[in-house]
Coordinates of C-alpha atoms and ligand atoms in Angstrom, one line a residue:
X1 CA -8.8 -3.2 -3.4
X2 CA -12.5 -3.4 -2.6
X3 CA -13.9 -1.0 -0.1
X4 CA -16.5 -2.0 2.5
X5 CA -18.8 0.1 4.6
X6 CA -21.7 -0.7 7.0
X7 CA -24.0 1.5 9.0
X8 CA -26.6 0.9 11.8
X9 CA -28.1 3.8 13.7
X10 CA -30.7 6.6 13.8
X11 CA -29.3 8.3 10.7
X12 CA -30.1 7.7 7.1
X13 CA -27.8 4.7 6.2
X14 CA -27.3 5.7 2.6
X15 CA -25.7 9.1 3.7
X16 CA -22.9 7.4 5.5
X17 CA -22.6 4.5 3.0
X18 CA -22.0 6.9 0.1
X19 CA -19.7 9.2 2.0
X20 CA -17.8 6.3 3.4
X21 CA -17.4 4.8 -0.1
X22 CA -16.2 8.1 -1.5
X23 CA -13.5 8.1 1.1
X24 CA -12.4 4.7 0.1
X25 CA -12.3 5.5 -3.6
X26 CA -8.5 5.7 -3.4
X27 CA -8.4 1.9 -3.1
X28 CA -9.3 1.6 -6.8
X29 CA -12.6 0.1 -8.0
X30 CA -14.8 -0.6 -11.0
X31 CA -18.3 -0.6 -9.6
X32 CA -20.2 0.1 -6.4
X33 CA -23.3 -0.7 -4.6
X34 CA -25.3 -0.5 -1.4
X35 CA -28.0 -2.5 0.4
X36 CA -30.4 -0.8 2.8
X37 CA -33.3 -2.3 4.8
X38 CA -36.6 -0.6 4.2
X39 CA -40.3 -1.4 3.8
X40 CA -39.7 -4.9 5.3
X41 CA -37.0 -6.0 2.8
X42 CA -33.4 -5.4 1.8
X43 CA -33.2 -3.0 -1.2
X44 CA -30.0 -3.5 -3.3
X45 CA -28.7 -0.7 -5.6
X46 CA -25.6 -1.2 -7.6
X47 CA -23.9 0.2 -10.6
X48 CA -20.8 -0.4 -12.8
X49 CA -18.2 2.5 -13.0
X50 CA -17.5 5.4 -10.8
X51 CA -19.4 6.1 -7.6
X52 CA -21.2 9.0 -9.2
X53 CA -23.2 6.4 -11.2
X54 CA -24.5 4.8 -8.0
X55 CA -25.2 8.3 -6.5
X56 CA -27.3 9.1 -9.6
X57 CA -29.2 5.9 -9.2
X58 CA -29.9 6.6 -5.6
X59 CA -31.1 10.1 -6.5
X60 CA -33.6 8.6 -8.9
X61 CA -34.6 5.9 -6.4
X62 CA -33.8 7.1 -2.9
X63 CA -33.5 4.7 0.0
X64 CA -34.2 6.0 3.5
X65 CA -33.6 3.0 5.8
X66 CA -31.4 3.1 8.9
X67 CA -29.2 0.0 8.4
X68 CA -27.2 -0.9 5.4
X69 CA -23.9 -2.0 3.8
X70 CA -21.9 -0.8 0.8
X71 CA -19.0 -1.8 -1.4
X72 CA -16.7 -0.6 -4.1
X73 CA -15.5 -3.5 -6.2
X74 CA -12.2 -4.3 -7.9
X75 CA -13.0 -7.2 -10.1
X76 CA -11.4 -10.6 -9.5
X77 CA -14.1 -13.1 -10.4
X78 CA -16.3 -11.9 -13.2
X79 CA -16.0 -8.7 -15.2
X80 CA -17.0 -5.3 -13.9
X81 CA -20.8 -5.0 -14.4
X82 CA -23.9 -4.0 -12.5
X83 CA -24.7 -7.7 -11.8
X84 CA -21.3 -8.6 -10.5
X85 CA -21.1 -5.5 -8.3
X86 CA -21.7 -6.1 -4.6
X87 CA -23.8 -6.4 -2.4
X88 CA -24.9 -9.9 -3.3
X89 CA -28.0 -11.6 -1.9
X90 CA -29.3 -15.2 -1.8
X91 CA -32.3 -16.4 -3.8
X92 CA -34.7 -14.2 -1.8
X93 CA -32.3 -11.4 -0.7
X94 CA -32.8 -12.6 2.9
X95 CA -29.1 -12.7 3.5
X96 CA -27.1 -10.0 1.8
X97 CA -23.3 -9.6 1.9
X98 CA -20.4 -7.4 0.8
X99 CA -16.9 -9.0 0.6
X100 CA -13.3 -8.0 0.1
X101 CA -10.9 -10.9 -0.8
X102 CA -11.3 -14.2 -2.5
X103 CA -13.4 -17.3 -1.6
X104 CA -11.0 -19.9 -3.0
X105 CA -13.3 -22.9 -2.8
X106 CA -16.3 -21.1 -4.3
X107 CA -16.5 -23.3 -7.4
X108 CA -17.1 -26.5 -5.4
X109 CA -19.5 -24.8 -3.1
X110 CA -21.4 -23.2 -6.0
X111 CA -21.7 -26.6 -7.7
X112 CA -23.3 -28.2 -4.5
X113 CA -25.6 -25.2 -4.1
X114 CA -26.8 -25.4 -7.7
X115 CA -27.5 -29.1 -7.2
X116 CA -29.7 -28.1 -4.2
X117 CA -31.7 -25.8 -6.4
X118 CA -30.0 -22.4 -5.9
X119 CA -29.9 -20.0 -8.8
X120 CA -26.9 -17.7 -9.2
X121 CA -27.2 -14.2 -10.8
X122 CA -23.5 -13.2 -10.9
X123 CA -20.1 -14.7 -11.8
X124 CA -18.6 -13.7 -8.5
X125 CA -17.2 -15.9 -5.7
X126 CA -19.0 -13.7 -3.2
X127 CA -22.5 -14.6 -4.2
X128 CA -21.8 -18.1 -2.9
X129 CA -21.5 -16.7 0.6
X130 CA -25.0 -15.3 0.6
X131 CA -26.5 -18.6 -0.8
X132 CA -24.5 -20.5 1.8
X133 CA -26.2 -18.5 4.6
X134 CA -29.6 -19.3 3.1
X135 CA -28.7 -22.9 2.9
X136 CA -27.2 -23.2 6.4
X137 CA -29.8 -20.9 8.1
X138 CA -30.7 -22.3 11.5
X139 CA -32.9 -19.4 12.6
X140 CA -30.1 -17.7 14.5
X141 CA -28.2 -15.0 12.5
X142 CA -24.8 -15.4 14.4
X143 CA -24.9 -19.2 14.4
X144 CA -25.7 -19.2 10.7
X145 CA -22.8 -17.0 9.8
X146 CA -20.5 -19.2 11.9
X147 CA -21.6 -22.2 9.9
X148 CA -20.9 -20.2 6.7
X149 CA -17.4 -19.4 7.9
X150 CA -16.7 -23.0 8.7
X151 CA -17.1 -24.0 5.1
X152 CA -15.4 -21.2 3.2
X153 CA -11.7 -21.1 2.4
X154 CA -9.7 -18.0 1.3
X155 CA -9.3 -14.5 2.4
X156 CA -12.1 -12.1 3.3
X157 CA -13.6 -9.3 5.1
X158 CA -17.4 -9.8 5.1
X159 CA -20.4 -7.8 6.3
X160 CA -23.8 -9.5 6.4
X161 CA -27.4 -8.3 6.7
X162 CA -30.3 -10.5 7.5
X163 CA -33.8 -9.3 6.5
X164 CA -35.2 -11.2 9.4
X165 CA -33.0 -9.3 11.9
X166 CA -33.1 -5.8 10.6
X167 CA -31.3 -4.2 13.5
X168 CA -28.1 -6.1 13.2
X169 CA -25.0 -6.3 11.0
X170 CA -22.5 -9.1 11.4
X171 CA -19.0 -8.7 10.2
X172 CA -15.8 -10.8 10.2
X173 CA -12.4 -10.9 8.6
X174 CA -9.5 -13.1 7.6
X175 CA -6.3 -11.7 6.0
X176 CA -8.2 -8.5 5.0
X177 CA -8.7 -5.4 7.1
X178 CA -11.9 -4.4 8.9
X179 CA -12.6 -1.8 11.5
X180 CA -15.7 -0.8 13.5
X181 CA -16.3 2.9 14.2
X182 CA -18.1 3.5 17.5
X183 CA -20.7 6.3 17.6
X184 CA -23.5 7.5 19.8
X185 CA -26.7 5.6 18.8
X186 CA -25.0 4.5 15.6
X187 CA -22.0 2.3 14.7
X188 CA -20.0 2.0 11.5
X189 CA -18.1 -0.7 9.7
X190 CA -15.4 0.0 7.2
X191 CA -12.4 -1.6 5.5
X192 CA -10.3 1.5 6.3
X193 CA -10.2 4.3 8.7
X194 CA -10.8 7.3 6.3
X195 CA -14.3 6.0 5.7
X196 CA -15.4 6.7 9.3
X197 CA -13.1 9.6 10.3
X198 CA -15.7 12.3 9.9
X199 CA -18.1 10.4 12.1
X200 CA -16.0 9.0 14.9
X201 CA -12.4 8.8 16.1
X202 CA -13.0 5.7 18.3
X203 CA -12.6 2.4 16.6
X204 CA -12.1 -1.4 17.1
X205 CA -9.7 -3.1 14.8
X206 CA -10.9 -6.6 14.2
X207 CA -8.4 -9.5 14.3
X208 CA -8.5 -12.5 12.0
X209 CA -11.3 -14.9 13.0
X210 CA -13.2 -12.5 15.1
X211 CA -16.9 -12.0 14.5
X212 CA -18.7 -8.7 15.5
X213 CA -22.4 -8.4 16.1
X214 CA -23.1 -4.7 15.5
X215 CA -26.3 -2.9 16.5
X216 CA -27.0 0.8 16.9
X217 CA -26.4 0.7 20.7
X218 CA -23.9 -2.2 21.0
X219 CA -21.0 -4.0 19.5
X220 CA -20.2 -7.5 20.7
X221 CA -17.1 -9.2 19.4
X222 CA -16.5 -13.0 19.6
X223 CA -13.3 -15.0 18.8
X224 CA -13.2 -17.9 16.4
X225 CA -14.3 -20.2 19.3
X226 CA -17.3 -18.1 20.0
X227 CA -16.0 -16.6 23.2
X228 CA -16.6 -12.9 23.9
X229 CA -13.6 -10.7 23.3
X230 CA -13.0 -7.5 25.2
X231 CA -11.8 -5.2 22.5
X232 CA -9.6 -2.1 23.2
X233 CA -10.9 1.1 21.8
X234 CA -8.3 2.7 19.5
X235 CA -8.3 6.5 19.1
X236 CA -7.6 7.8 15.6
X237 CA -5.0 10.6 16.1
X238 CA -4.7 11.9 12.6
X239 CA -6.9 14.7 11.4
X240 CA -9.7 14.5 8.8
X241 CA -7.7 17.1 6.7
X242 CA -4.8 14.7 6.6
X243 CA -7.0 12.5 4.4
X244 CA -8.0 15.4 2.2
X245 CA -6.2 17.2 -0.6
X246 CA -5.5 20.4 1.4
X247 CA -5.6 22.7 -1.6
X248 CA -3.4 20.5 -3.8
X249 CA -4.9 19.5 -7.2
X250 CA -4.2 15.8 -6.5
X251 CA -3.3 13.6 -3.6
X252 CA -0.1 12.5 -5.3
X253 CA 1.2 16.1 -5.5
X254 CA 0.1 16.7 -1.9
X255 CA 1.9 13.6 -0.8
X256 CA 5.1 14.5 -2.7
X257 CA 5.1 17.8 -0.9
X258 CA 4.5 16.2 2.5
X259 CA 7.8 14.4 2.3
X260 CA 9.9 16.9 4.4
X261 CA 7.4 16.6 7.3
X262 CA 6.8 12.8 6.9
X263 CA 10.6 12.3 6.9
X264 CA 11.1 14.6 9.9
X265 CA 8.3 12.7 11.8
X266 CA 9.8 9.3 10.9
X267 CA 13.4 10.2 11.8
X268 CA 13.3 12.2 15.0
X269 CA 11.9 9.5 17.3
X270 CA 14.8 7.3 16.4
X271 CA 17.6 9.7 17.3
X272 CA 19.2 9.9 20.7
X273 CA 20.6 13.0 22.3
X274 CA 24.0 11.5 22.0
X275 CA 23.8 11.4 18.2
X276 CA 23.1 7.7 18.0
X277 CA 20.2 5.7 16.6
X278 CA 17.5 3.9 18.7
X279 CA 14.6 1.6 18.2
X280 CA 12.8 1.4 21.5
X281 CA 10.6 -1.5 20.6
X282 CA 13.4 -3.8 19.4
X283 CA 14.9 -5.8 22.2
X284 CA 18.0 -6.6 20.2
X285 CA 21.5 -7.0 21.6
X286 CA 24.9 -7.7 20.1
X287 CA 24.4 -11.3 21.0
X288 CA 21.0 -11.7 19.5
X289 CA 22.2 -10.1 16.2
X290 CA 25.1 -12.5 16.2
X291 CA 22.5 -15.3 15.8
X292 CA 21.4 -13.9 12.5
X293 CA 23.2 -15.4 9.5
X294 CA 21.2 -13.8 6.7
X295 CA 18.5 -11.3 6.1
X296 CA 15.5 -11.7 3.8
X297 CA 13.7 -8.6 2.7
X298 CA 10.4 -9.3 0.9
X299 CA 7.8 -6.8 -0.4
X300 CA 6.0 -5.8 -3.6
X301 CA 6.2 -2.9 -6.0
X302 CA 7.6 0.3 -4.5
X303 CA 8.2 -1.3 -1.2
X304 CA 10.3 -4.0 -2.9
X305 CA 12.4 -1.2 -4.5
X306 CA 13.0 0.2 -1.0
X307 CA 14.2 -3.3 -0.1
X308 CA 16.7 -3.2 -3.0
X309 CA 18.2 0.0 -1.6
X310 CA 18.3 -1.5 1.9
X311 CA 20.4 -4.4 0.7
X312 CA 23.2 -1.9 0.1
X313 CA 22.7 -0.3 3.5
X314 CA 22.5 -3.5 5.5
X315 CA 25.4 -5.4 3.8
X316 CA 27.7 -2.4 4.2
X317 CA 26.9 -1.6 7.8
X318 CA 26.4 -5.1 9.3
X319 CA 28.2 -7.5 6.9
X320 CA 25.2 -9.7 7.0
X321 CA 24.2 -11.0 3.5
X322 CA 20.8 -9.8 2.3
X323 CA 18.4 -11.4 -0.1
X324 CA 15.6 -9.3 -1.6
X325 CA 12.6 -11.2 -2.9
X326 CA 9.4 -10.1 -4.6
X327 CA 6.8 -11.3 -2.2
X328 CA 4.6 -13.1 -4.7
X329 CA 7.7 -15.1 -5.9
X330 CA 9.2 -15.8 -2.5
X331 CA 6.7 -18.5 -1.4
X332 CA 7.2 -20.5 -4.5
X333 CA 11.0 -20.2 -4.7
X334 CA 11.6 -23.1 -2.3
X335 CA 13.2 -20.7 0.1
X336 CA 16.3 -21.5 2.2
X337 CA 15.0 -19.4 5.1
X338 CA 15.9 -20.8 8.5
X339 CA 15.7 -19.9 12.2
X340 CA 18.9 -17.9 11.6
X341 CA 17.1 -15.6 9.1
X342 CA 15.7 -12.2 9.9
X343 CA 12.8 -11.5 7.6
X344 CA 12.0 -7.8 7.0
X345 CA 8.7 -7.2 5.3
X346 CA 8.0 -3.7 3.9
X347 CA 4.5 -2.6 3.2
X348 CA 2.9 0.8 3.1
X349 CA -0.6 -0.5 3.6
X350 CA 0.3 -3.5 5.8
X351 CA -2.4 -5.4 4.0
X352 CA -0.8 -6.5 0.7
X353 CA -1.7 -10.1 0.7
X354 CA 1.4 -11.3 -1.3
X355 CA 3.6 -9.7 1.4
X356 CA 1.5 -11.1 4.2
X357 CA 1.7 -14.6 2.7
X358 CA 5.5 -14.3 2.2
X359 CA 5.8 -13.2 5.9
X360 CA 3.8 -16.2 7.0
X361 CA 5.9 -18.6 5.0
X362 CA 9.2 -17.1 6.4
X363 CA 7.8 -17.5 9.9
X364 CA 6.7 -21.0 9.1
X365 CA 10.3 -21.7 8.2
X366 CA 11.5 -20.4 11.5
X367 CA 12.6 -16.8 10.6
X368 CA 12.3 -13.9 13.1
X369 CA 10.4 -11.1 11.5
X370 CA 10.0 -7.3 11.5
X371 CA 7.4 -5.3 9.6
X372 CA 8.1 -1.8 8.3
X373 CA 4.7 -0.4 7.6
X374 CA 2.7 2.8 7.5
X375 CA -0.4 1.2 8.9
X376 CA -0.7 0.8 12.6
X377 CA -2.5 -2.3 13.6
X378 CA -2.5 -3.7 10.0
X379 CA -2.4 -7.4 9.3
X380 CA 1.3 -7.3 8.5
X381 CA 2.2 -5.4 11.6
X382 CA 0.3 -7.8 13.8
X383 CA 1.7 -10.9 12.1
X384 CA 5.3 -9.8 12.6
X385 CA 7.3 -10.3 15.8
X386 CA 7.9 -6.5 15.8
X387 CA 6.6 -3.6 13.8
X388 CA 8.4 -0.3 12.9
X389 CA 6.2 2.5 11.6
X390 CA 6.9 5.0 8.9
X391 CA 5.1 8.0 10.1
X392 CA 4.1 9.2 6.6
X393 CA 0.4 9.8 7.5
X394 CA -2.3 8.4 5.2
X395 CA -1.1 7.9 1.6
X396 CA -4.2 8.1 -0.6
X397 CA -2.8 8.3 -4.2
X398 CA -2.2 4.9 -5.7
X399 CA 1.4 5.8 -6.6
X400 CA 3.5 5.6 -3.5
X401 CA 5.7 8.6 -2.8
X402 CA 6.1 9.7 0.8
X403 CA 5.6 6.1 2.0
X404 CA 8.6 5.1 -0.2
X405 CA 11.0 7.8 1.1
X406 CA 10.0 7.1 4.7
X407 CA 10.6 3.4 4.1
X408 CA 14.1 4.3 2.9
X409 CA 14.7 6.4 6.0
X410 CA 13.6 3.6 8.4
X411 CA 15.7 1.0 6.5
X412 CA 18.7 3.3 6.7
X413 CA 18.2 4.0 10.4
X414 CA 17.6 0.3 11.1
X415 CA 20.8 -0.7 9.2
X416 CA 22.8 1.9 11.2
X417 CA 21.2 0.6 14.4
X418 CA 22.2 -3.0 13.6
X419 CA 25.7 -1.9 12.7
X420 CA 25.9 0.2 15.9
X421 CA 24.9 -2.9 18.0
X422 CA 27.1 -5.3 16.2
X423 CA 30.0 -2.8 16.3
X424 CA 30.6 -3.3 12.6
X425 CA 30.5 0.5 12.0
X426 CA 32.3 3.3 13.8
X427 CA 30.6 5.7 16.2
X428 CA 31.9 8.5 14.0
X429 CA 29.9 7.1 11.0
X430 CA 26.7 6.9 13.1
X431 CA 27.2 10.5 14.3
X432 CA 27.9 11.7 10.8
X433 CA 24.7 10.0 9.5
X434 CA 22.6 11.4 12.3
X435 CA 23.8 14.9 11.4
X436 CA 22.8 14.2 7.8
X437 CA 19.4 13.0 8.9
X438 CA 18.8 16.2 10.8
X439 CA 19.2 18.4 7.7
X440 CA 17.4 16.0 5.4
X441 CA 13.9 17.6 5.5
X442 CA 15.5 20.9 4.4
X443 CA 17.4 19.2 1.6
X444 CA 14.1 17.7 0.4
X445 CA 12.5 21.1 0.4
X446 CA 15.4 22.2 -1.9
X447 CA 14.8 19.3 -4.3
X448 CA 11.1 20.2 -4.4
X449 CA 12.1 23.5 -6.0
X450 CA 12.8 21.5 -9.2
X451 CA 9.0 21.2 -9.6
X452 CA 8.7 23.6 -12.5
X453 CA 11.8 22.2 -14.2
X454 CA 10.3 18.7 -14.1
X455 CA 7.0 20.0 -15.5
X456 CA 9.0 21.3 -18.5
X457 CA 10.8 18.0 -19.0
X458 CA 7.4 16.2 -18.8
X459 CA 6.2 18.3 -21.7
X460 CA 8.9 16.8 -23.9
X461 CA 8.6 13.3 -22.5
X462 CA 4.9 12.9 -23.2
X463 CA 5.8 12.2 -26.8
X464 CA 8.0 9.2 -26.0
X465 CA 6.9 5.6 -26.3
X466 CA 9.8 4.2 -24.3
X467 CA 12.0 5.8 -21.6
X468 CA 15.0 4.1 -20.0
X469 CA 16.2 4.8 -16.5
X470 CA 19.8 4.0 -15.9
X471 CA 21.9 3.8 -12.8
X472 CA 24.6 1.7 -11.1
X473 CA 24.7 0.3 -7.6
X474 CA 22.1 2.1 -5.3
X475 CA 21.2 4.4 -8.3
X476 CA 20.0 1.3 -10.2
X477 CA 17.6 0.5 -7.4
X478 CA 16.3 4.1 -7.5
X479 CA 16.1 4.0 -11.3
X480 CA 13.7 1.0 -10.8
X481 CA 11.4 3.1 -8.6
X482 CA 11.6 6.0 -11.1
X483 CA 10.5 3.7 -14.0
X484 CA 7.7 2.2 -12.0
X485 CA 6.4 5.6 -11.1
X486 CA 6.4 6.7 -14.7
X487 CA 4.7 3.6 -15.9
X488 CA 1.8 3.6 -13.4
X489 CA 1.0 7.3 -13.8
X490 CA 1.8 8.2 -17.4
X491 CA 1.2 4.7 -19.0
X492 CA 4.5 5.2 -21.0
X493 CA 6.7 2.2 -21.2
X494 CA 9.7 2.7 -18.9
X495 CA 12.4 0.4 -18.1
X496 CA 15.2 0.6 -15.5
X497 CA 18.5 -0.8 -16.5
X498 CA 21.8 -1.4 -14.7
X499 CA 23.8 1.1 -16.8
X500 CA 26.7 -1.3 -17.3
X501 CA 24.3 -4.1 -18.5
X502 CA 22.7 -2.1 -21.3
X503 CA 25.5 -2.8 -23.9
X504 CA 24.8 -6.6 -23.5
X505 CA 21.7 -6.4 -25.6
X506 CA 19.3 -3.6 -24.8
X507 CA 21.4 -0.9 -26.3
X508 CA 19.9 -2.0 -29.6
X509 CA 16.7 -0.2 -28.5
X510 CA 18.3 3.2 -28.0
X511 CA 17.5 5.7 -30.7
X512 CA 17.2 9.5 -30.8
X513 CA 13.5 8.9 -29.8
X514 CA 14.4 7.1 -26.6
X515 CA 14.9 9.6 -23.7
X516 CA 17.2 8.4 -20.9
X517 CA 17.2 9.4 -17.3
X518 CA 20.6 8.7 -15.7
X519 CA 20.9 8.7 -12.0
X520 CA 24.5 9.4 -11.0
X521 CA 25.2 9.9 -7.3
X522 CA 27.6 7.0 -6.3
X523 CA 31.2 8.1 -6.5
X524 CA 32.7 4.6 -6.7
X525 CA 30.9 4.0 -10.1
X526 CA 30.8 7.6 -11.3
X527 CA 33.4 7.3 -14.0
X528 CA 31.8 4.1 -15.3
X529 CA 28.4 5.8 -15.3
X530 CA 29.8 8.7 -17.4
X531 CA 31.0 6.1 -20.0
X532 CA 27.6 4.5 -20.0
X533 CA 26.0 7.9 -20.6
X534 CA 28.4 8.4 -23.5
X535 CA 27.2 5.1 -25.0
X536 CA 23.6 6.2 -25.2
X537 CA 24.4 9.7 -26.3
X538 CA 26.4 8.2 -29.2
X539 CA 23.1 6.6 -30.3
X540 CA 21.5 10.0 -30.3
X541 CA 19.5 9.7 -27.1
X542 CA 18.6 12.7 -25.0
X543 CA 19.9 12.2 -21.4
X544 CA 18.5 13.9 -18.4
X545 CA 21.0 13.4 -15.6
X546 CA 20.1 13.5 -11.9
X547 CA 23.2 14.3 -9.8
X548 CA 24.8 16.6 -7.2
X549 CA 24.6 20.3 -7.7
X550 CA 28.4 20.5 -7.5
X551 CA 29.0 17.8 -10.1
X552 CA 30.3 19.9 -13.0
X553 CA 31.4 16.7 -14.8
X554 CA 27.8 15.2 -15.1
X555 CA 26.7 18.4 -16.8
X556 CA 29.2 17.8 -19.6
X557 CA 28.0 14.3 -20.4
X558 CA 24.3 14.9 -20.3
X559 CA 21.8 17.0 -22.3
X560 CA 20.4 18.5 -19.1
X561 CA 20.7 17.9 -15.4
X562 CA 18.4 18.0 -12.4
X563 CA 20.4 19.0 -9.3
X564 CA 20.1 17.6 -5.8
X565 CA 22.2 18.9 -2.9
X566 CA 25.5 17.2 -2.1
X567 CA 24.6 14.7 0.7
X568 CA 26.1 11.4 1.9
X569 CA 25.8 8.7 -0.7
X570 CA 23.5 6.6 1.4
X571 CA 21.1 9.5 1.8
X572 CA 21.1 10.5 -1.9
X573 CA 18.4 7.9 -3.0
X574 CA 15.9 9.8 -0.7
X575 CA 16.6 12.9 -2.7
X576 CA 17.2 11.6 -6.2
X577 CA 13.8 9.8 -6.4
X578 CA 11.9 13.1 -5.9
X579 CA 12.5 14.6 -9.4
X580 CA 11.4 11.2 -10.8
X581 CA 8.2 11.4 -8.7
X582 CA 7.5 14.9 -10.1
X583 CA 8.3 13.8 -13.6
X584 CA 5.8 10.9 -13.4
X585 CA 3.2 13.2 -12.0
X586 CA 3.5 15.9 -14.7
X587 CA 3.8 13.4 -17.5
X588 CA 0.5 11.8 -16.3
X589 CA -1.2 15.1 -15.9
X590 CA -0.2 16.3 -19.4
X591 CA -1.5 13.1 -20.8
X592 CA -4.8 13.7 -19.1
X593 CA -4.6 10.7 -16.8
X594 CA -6.2 10.3 -13.5
X595 CA -3.0 10.4 -11.6
X596 CA -4.5 9.6 -8.2
X597 CA -6.3 6.5 -9.5
X598 CA -4.4 5.2 -12.5
X599 CA -6.2 2.7 -14.7
X600 CA -6.2 -1.0 -13.6
X601 CA -4.5 -0.3 -10.3
X602 CA -5.6 -0.3 -6.7
X603 CA -3.9 1.2 -3.6
X604 CA -4.1 -1.8 -1.4
X605 CA -3.7 -5.1 -3.3
X606 CA -5.4 -7.7 -1.2
X607 CA -5.6 -10.5 -3.8
X608 CA -2.8 -12.8 -4.9
Ligands
AGP1 C1 3.6 1.9 -6.1 O1 3.4 3.2 -6.5 C2 2.4 1.0 -6.0 N1 1.3 1.6 -5.4 C3 2.7 -0.4 -5.6 O2 3.8 -0.9 -6.3 C4 2.8 -0.7 -4.1 O3 4.0 -0.2 -3.6 C5 2.7 -2.2 -3.9 O4 1.4 -2.7 -4.3 C6 2.9 -2.6 -2.4 O5 2.0 -2.0 -1.6 P1 2.2 -2.0 0.0 O6 3.4 -1.1 0.2 O7 1.0 -1.4 0.5 O8 2.5 -3.4 0.4

């Protein structure tokens, strides 16, 4: 969603602000802007469209001040335009602000401010915040901002400048991420770590309600009651290159190819020498698990699809019923969550506001909670009783790939761990799965050799207007992820269907012009799957099968097959999704789309 940066120091503020915004481009945006203090006032430059538009503007009208803030906007209130772009100032640009999130009560605040004589330039909720600061100004920057925070509702990360105090930035957050990068004679503010990684590896992660007063030589953090907070410096361990493309043409391709390593990193810390599974930070026992009657998995998009696969894992290994809910629906479904519910939230970014809200609701109803996330110290990790990390490294492309497969790995390991503790599965099964895990990175490398094959398939599929993804059981959940990937990258309509359900209506849509992708890895439903493939072939559809390399039968039923190595059926989803990721990538590329930043989408969705 929106990206935020701030700088105060001896350097030229605009250099960091632009560089930082560039590193946050992956979040998705429609306009950008910066504000820099110079010649006794705050200069604001902003531009609709890509960052290059802002850079060109700054080249024409350079700003050389040493303190400033910047923003990439993803429109929520008011269309993308120069005027609606951030930063926003009050009537005299005395207080200037950048914001990520939504001010929910901005309408009523705006009405009151207009009655008091304030004139608004933009349609945004954010501009209200700057005018409020002007209205509530008591001569003390910090105390004024506290007053502003006491009247706004909603979610936000905010960074303020005050033209009367041109050596200070004030920032705060609620339900949106914000970090402070600590430098020598300079400090940085950003909504995400990649923005600062080339400047410092030492950061503070702000918690909800905390307010930081940032100057070039000092950072003072206060809690919501105004008491000083002693923050722990966190060291960033991943390299700057990890956030770069490393020679790949796109982040998405790089991230697809990083899956063997990401999966190895994620798995190996959870395996014991005795061939069992461990989660060191979970203090579960057989007894504590007996107190769980049901499990709720809630998440959005790709992470939700991981949850759908996990339902199969958990129910089979623990015999505990699992409900999987789209996070944005959960809160409004009058949930039957209780203190005997374990809520598992899955989120790559750890900042998706729908997922965070669902987690808070489940906790309010008494549930215990675990977060599975790729983002250490994220809001969702901190809000949960315990956090388990997918060690995928930074995922920059909007389309999730390595985060998804590492989520599947963690969910499978966690299910086995629960089964192991509850003694609902045999030791032999755990040992067998551990052996499968050990060879999984190599198996993924084999599937990646289908790269060229998928490029050829993509060439044919770019003509299609609709593509159906079919599967039964776990393969249906994987088909859903395959279809989502194709939609978001290629903009071709794709739909996943439970293969047995197609004949109850949707089969009417199948024609020779409707390519089908059929995932067939689950033995129990294999014969039925073959029949379902026959049904679509009989309507003239081309069928690309995804199945095991030794499944000679599948080859007979389909037009063409993509082979994955024979693995345990619980592991197969981690392999069968990879050709679908490659297909989406190549289809998007061949259609000339910006695959890393697909239209209308953002990497981290921090609005409801
Ligand atoms: C998938 O490719 C998308 N980027 C999207 O569905 C994503 O998985 C969803 O927005 C949830 O994000 P999260 O994992 O960061 O919570």
